[in-house]
Amino acid sequence: MKIIHVPEPGGPEKMQLADAPVPQQGPKQALVRLHASGVNFIDVYFRIALYKADLPITLGSEGAGVVEAVGAEVTEVAPGDRVAYAMSRGSYAQYAVVPAALLVKIPDHLDFPLAAAAMLQGMTAHYLTHSTYALKKGDTCLVHAAAGGAGGLIVQMAKMLGARVFGTVSTEQKAQIARGHGADETILYTQQDFEAEVKRLTGGRGVDVVYDSVGKTTFEKSLNSLRPRGLMALFGQSSGAVPPFDPNTLNGKGSLFLTRPSLGHYVATREELLWRAGDVLSWMDSGRLKVRIDRTYPLADAADAHRDLEARRTTGKLVLTIP
Ligand code: NDP
């Protein structure tokens, strides 16, 4: 089979198309013939060894395709099922062995690129808006990178829940996209002081929650944008890691809450996974949720997808199509 081979950590040039044997599933696993793979920032973190992995580095954390074979103890899916998943590495390939407990069946008329695009960022937006800080009607939230993959979905789900949503973006073109997702206000955080804007828009109060995927460049001002006892969900670091932090700061800024959540802890059981994935896929199916695929690339050009993502050139999801 064809696979993106990464022999050692480094830049996108380390990602080469190569041949490898088709993997063999274990008793609780399924062999999936992949047709599409999502591209996520976490793939970059594994590529550069910010997140550790064995060599050669296996890339790709979400995919969609057809179950080819299942292990003896698998009950969740059967050969021939159209499925999608997130959080198992190895989706930059024609075949992947995936824990069956992570697989969900996809609606008949949802195509593979859209299904692959929805899983990781869709379930992330779901847990952030429904669990980490469960938004309710009248709440206010600030969403960074609101035209991005995760950000665009958070904006849409926050609006479904009745919140007032402020979104930050780097360009006017991205602002239009964020407004298209439903953002009530957009802030060009490359030109405007977003903390001052949030204070102005909330009459000095601050927002109830900040969903921050940007990290280093936004962290401090995100805390300053919260109301007393507001919650900061720092879930990513597309601008770099936040430096070491003194918890007393949270007291000084109004008894704030700070959490650094990740998807794995919010799909802790099969039931929870099916709830989140089921909501995301059914909302897409009914048109309530729009997953915006910005660009697709053939598997062989996966390195270009990484270049575009890291260069901040993207507005939504990047997907690899797999021959
Ligand atoms: P995005 O589609 O949001 O792309 C990144 C965006 O971040 C850019 O388009 C850009 O938007 C913004 N950005 C700000 N500063 C920079 C910078 N210096 N370099 C690059 N981009 C920058 O990516 P994802 O939705 O895939 O992921 C965003 C972050 O969220 C990542 O850190 C990812 O690991 C994390 N994440 C965490 C999860 C979790 O469960 N904890 C799950 C999913 C993602 P703009 O130009 O508008 O500023």
XYZ file of C-alpha atoms and ligand atoms in Angstrom:
371
model
C 0.000 0.000 0.000
C 0.976 3.662 -0.338
C 1.813 5.570 2.828
C 3.393 8.896 3.776
C 6.699 7.851 5.264
C 8.464 10.149 7.767
C 11.789 8.566 8.691
C 12.762 11.215 11.257
C 11.436 14.521 12.654
C 11.790 17.614 10.500
C 10.107 19.879 7.960
C 7.427 18.910 5.439
C 10.176 17.692 3.077
C 10.552 14.642 5.340
C 7.097 13.449 4.218
C 7.593 11.096 1.274
C 5.169 8.775 -0.494
C 6.404 5.187 -0.020
C 5.283 1.554 -0.210
C 4.563 -0.454 2.937
C 2.872 -3.767 3.731
C -0.856 -3.662 4.523
C -1.111 -3.848 8.350
C -2.792 -6.761 10.131
C -5.631 -6.106 12.584
C -5.579 -7.426 16.173
C -8.593 -8.988 17.956
C -10.233 -5.656 18.904
C -9.224 -3.798 15.735
C -10.558 -3.269 12.225
C -8.633 -2.908 8.984
C -10.007 0.152 7.158
C -9.448 0.879 3.463
C -9.117 4.663 3.676
C -10.520 7.048 1.066
C -9.835 10.334 2.848
C -7.751 11.616 5.742
C -8.176 14.849 7.646
C -5.133 17.067 8.185
C -4.727 18.548 11.665
C -2.211 20.655 13.519
C -1.477 17.642 15.698
C 0.057 15.993 12.605
C 2.567 18.857 12.459
C 3.355 18.394 16.168
C 4.127 14.699 15.584
C 6.147 15.508 12.446
C 8.412 17.949 14.299
C 8.537 15.677 17.405
C 6.846 18.223 19.682
C 4.677 15.181 20.445
C 6.806 12.050 20.696
C 6.299 9.041 18.438
C 8.349 6.008 17.405
C 10.357 6.216 14.175
C 9.369 6.176 11.399
C 6.669 8.651 12.433
C 3.138 7.564 11.571
C 1.031 10.556 10.529
C -2.675 11.294 10.321
C -5.174 11.236 13.186
C -8.534 10.921 11.421
C -9.899 9.176 8.391
C -12.885 7.757 6.545
C -13.242 4.649 4.429
C -14.656 1.132 4.308
C -14.056 -1.684 6.796
C -12.127 -4.407 5.018
C -11.706 -6.923 7.848
C -12.294 -7.132 11.600
C -10.605 -8.919 14.516
C -12.271 -11.842 16.295
C -13.622 -9.741 19.206
C -15.011 -6.820 17.193
C -18.732 -6.125 17.598
C -18.970 -2.442 16.690
C -18.548 -2.695 12.889
C -18.486 -5.306 10.108
C -16.701 -5.630 6.748
C -18.303 -3.357 4.160
C -19.375 -0.664 6.665
C -18.626 2.946 5.713
C -16.873 4.420 8.744
C -14.941 7.388 10.085
C -12.778 7.915 13.162
C -10.360 10.201 14.963
C -7.528 9.792 17.474
C -5.802 6.758 16.032
C -2.632 7.564 14.117
C -1.859 6.312 10.620
C -4.488 7.860 8.329
C -1.965 9.204 5.771
C -2.086 5.771 4.096
C -4.291 3.528 1.974
C -5.000 1.179 4.897
C -5.072 1.672 8.657
C -5.636 -0.627 11.586
C -7.985 1.170 13.996
C -9.389 0.196 17.431
C -12.968 -0.785 16.570
C -14.257 1.180 19.572
C -13.202 4.406 17.812
C -15.112 3.723 14.586
C -18.489 5.245 13.816
C -20.706 4.426 10.856
C -21.382 7.376 8.569
C -24.661 8.332 6.865
C -25.033 6.787 3.357
C -24.957 10.044 1.442
C -22.107 11.710 3.380
C -18.987 11.446 1.246
C -15.640 10.290 2.623
C -13.799 13.654 2.476
C -16.551 15.370 4.486
C -16.763 12.514 6.981
C -12.987 12.551 7.484
C -13.069 16.339 7.808
C -15.684 16.302 10.554
C -14.411 13.912 13.149
C -11.539 15.459 15.089
C -12.423 19.134 14.929
C -16.166 18.405 15.065
C -15.965 16.363 18.249
C -13.548 18.944 19.674
C -15.974 21.799 19.046
C -18.706 19.615 20.570
C -16.917 18.879 23.833
C -15.720 22.473 24.234
C -19.178 24.018 23.757
C -21.248 21.253 25.394
C -19.018 20.036 28.235
C -15.868 22.051 29.030
C -18.002 25.163 29.269
C -21.565 24.169 28.428
C -22.890 27.271 26.711
C -26.445 28.371 27.263
C -28.650 31.043 25.785
C -27.320 34.513 26.528
C -23.735 33.475 27.330
C -20.923 35.323 25.584
C -17.820 33.622 24.222
C -14.626 34.541 22.450
C -13.353 32.121 19.789
C -9.852 32.592 18.398
C -8.985 31.674 14.792
C -12.723 31.743 14.102
C -12.280 30.985 10.396
C -10.072 27.975 11.163
C -10.952 24.312 11.291
C -11.834 23.954 14.947
C -12.743 27.641 15.358
C -15.346 27.678 12.591
C -17.145 24.712 14.112
C -17.026 26.175 17.634
C -18.652 29.355 16.314
C -21.467 27.374 14.677
C -22.139 25.212 17.735
C -22.017 28.228 20.068
C -24.682 29.896 17.920
C -26.815 26.722 17.980
C -26.704 26.950 21.786
C -27.832 30.586 21.768
C -24.563 32.283 22.745
C -23.291 35.655 21.599
C -20.062 34.935 19.732
C -17.004 37.088 19.138
C -14.438 35.648 16.730
C -10.853 36.722 16.138
C -9.213 36.366 12.710
C -6.110 37.694 10.966
C -7.632 39.071 7.745
C -10.842 40.646 6.436
C -11.350 37.628 4.158
C -11.254 35.371 7.225
C -13.606 37.773 9.035
C -16.191 37.244 6.301
C -15.858 33.490 6.667
C -16.249 33.717 10.458
C -19.382 35.845 10.038
C -20.646 33.226 7.600
C -20.279 30.676 10.416
C -22.497 32.937 12.528
C -20.050 35.071 14.541
C -21.878 38.143 15.862
C -18.707 40.235 15.920
C -15.284 39.693 14.371
C -12.035 41.217 15.611
C -8.892 41.474 13.463
C -6.475 40.507 16.209
C -3.505 41.267 13.971
C -4.564 44.935 13.876
C -6.857 45.515 16.843
C -6.352 44.954 20.574
C -8.851 42.132 21.051
C -8.941 42.557 24.834
C -10.034 46.200 24.466
C -12.591 45.217 21.816
C -14.084 42.493 24.008
C -14.339 44.903 26.923
C -16.021 47.467 24.683
C -18.462 44.934 23.233
C -19.425 43.623 26.686
C -19.720 46.999 28.382
C -16.572 46.320 30.430
C -17.765 42.961 31.822
C -15.774 40.452 29.768
C -16.913 37.157 28.246
C -18.019 34.016 30.071
C -15.584 31.767 28.237
C -12.630 31.966 25.827
C -11.917 29.060 23.487
C -8.238 29.604 22.704
C -6.449 27.427 20.115
C -3.729 29.982 19.381
C -1.791 29.862 22.653
C 1.370 31.875 23.008
C 0.304 35.115 21.309
C -3.244 35.262 22.730
C -3.071 33.634 26.183
C -2.513 36.675 28.376
C -5.105 38.867 26.702
C -7.547 35.978 26.632
C -7.422 35.825 30.432
C -7.919 39.601 30.548
C -11.003 39.249 28.320
C -12.860 37.090 30.857
C -15.463 38.211 33.359
C -14.724 37.401 37.037
C -14.988 33.598 37.475
C -14.960 33.139 33.694
C -13.376 30.077 32.089
C -10.365 29.889 29.823
C -10.276 26.753 27.646
C -6.761 26.705 26.222
C -7.050 23.820 23.769
C -4.272 24.486 21.260
C -1.122 26.364 20.438
C -0.993 27.234 16.753
C 1.254 30.246 17.552
C 3.460 28.292 19.987
C 3.358 26.980 23.543
C 2.284 29.174 26.459
C 5.242 29.770 28.822
C 5.181 28.530 32.443
C 2.356 30.129 34.391
C 1.807 31.213 38.026
C -1.638 30.062 39.265
C -1.882 33.192 41.447
C -2.489 35.106 38.222
C -5.967 33.534 38.118
C -6.758 35.088 41.486
C -5.534 38.520 40.470
C -7.649 38.515 37.341
C -10.907 37.556 39.081
C -10.865 33.958 40.402
C -10.692 32.627 36.864
C -10.827 28.990 35.795
C -8.173 27.647 33.447
C -8.281 24.276 31.729
C -6.116 22.627 29.071
C -8.484 19.996 27.660
C -7.979 17.397 24.966
C -10.401 15.290 22.958
C -9.285 11.928 24.317
C -10.517 12.783 27.802
C -13.891 13.902 26.451
C -14.605 10.712 24.507
C -13.690 8.567 27.466
C -16.345 5.910 26.772
C -17.872 4.481 23.608
C -21.172 6.064 24.677
C -19.608 9.521 24.879
C -17.885 9.083 21.512
C -21.149 8.025 19.846
C -22.964 11.008 21.391
C -20.474 13.550 20.071
C -19.835 11.933 16.670
C -23.552 11.214 16.266
C -24.470 14.865 16.867
C -21.780 16.118 14.484
C -22.648 13.712 11.658
C -26.408 14.162 11.976
C -26.128 17.977 12.073
C -24.027 17.798 8.896
C -26.543 15.455 7.345
C -29.411 17.842 8.091
C -27.452 20.928 6.998
C -27.352 22.502 10.486
C -23.572 22.240 10.642
C -21.349 23.160 7.712
C -17.896 21.631 7.590
C -15.912 23.857 5.286
C -13.326 21.934 3.306
C -10.856 24.604 2.256
C -8.591 22.440 0.129
C -8.091 18.815 -0.816
C -4.738 17.314 -1.780
C -3.824 13.918 -3.186
C -2.103 11.748 -0.568
C 1.204 12.194 -2.402
C 1.034 15.980 -1.770
C 0.482 15.759 1.986
C 3.607 17.881 2.560
C 1.939 20.796 0.742
C -1.021 20.575 3.116
C 1.366 20.915 6.060
C 3.082 23.897 4.432
C -0.251 25.674 3.928
C -1.454 24.943 7.469
C 1.732 26.149 9.118
C 1.870 29.277 6.939
C -1.587 30.355 8.208
C -2.928 30.210 4.651
C -5.972 28.047 5.370
C -9.621 28.824 6.089
C -11.221 25.606 7.247
C -10.394 21.983 6.785
C -7.629 20.373 4.752
C -8.273 16.857 3.487
C -6.101 14.274 1.730
C -7.834 12.136 -0.880
C -6.498 8.621 -0.992
C -6.364 6.674 -4.272
P -6.705 25.973 12.306
O -7.529 25.629 11.135
O -7.326 26.766 13.413
O -5.408 26.699 11.762
C -4.592 27.445 12.604
C -5.040 28.913 12.651
O -4.483 29.498 13.808
C -4.539 29.730 11.492
O -5.325 29.632 10.320
C -4.519 31.118 12.086
O -5.782 31.777 11.916
C -4.289 30.857 13.573
N -2.932 31.260 13.959
C -2.637 32.258 14.829
N -1.318 32.398 14.946
C -0.743 31.477 14.140
C 0.598 31.141 13.839
N 1.631 31.808 14.393
N 0.841 30.127 12.970
C -0.154 29.447 12.402
N -1.481 29.723 12.655
C -1.767 30.728 13.522
O -6.073 24.645 12.935
P -6.795 23.494 13.765
O -8.237 23.798 13.956
O -6.423 22.188 13.149
O -6.031 23.527 15.156
C -5.863 24.717 15.922
C -5.180 24.366 17.235
O -6.100 23.616 18.051
C -3.933 23.505 17.117
O -2.992 23.900 18.076
C -4.454 22.108 17.421
O -3.467 21.223 17.884
C -5.487 22.408 18.482
N -6.492 21.370 18.641
C -6.641 20.836 19.894
C -7.580 19.869 20.132
C -7.815 19.421 21.519
O -8.687 18.561 21.779
N -7.117 19.939 22.490
C -8.352 19.270 19.037
C -8.195 19.976 17.762
C -7.257 20.964 17.580
P -5.746 33.384 11.720
O -4.970 33.587 10.457
O -7.164 33.801 11.638
O -5.029 33.914 12.928
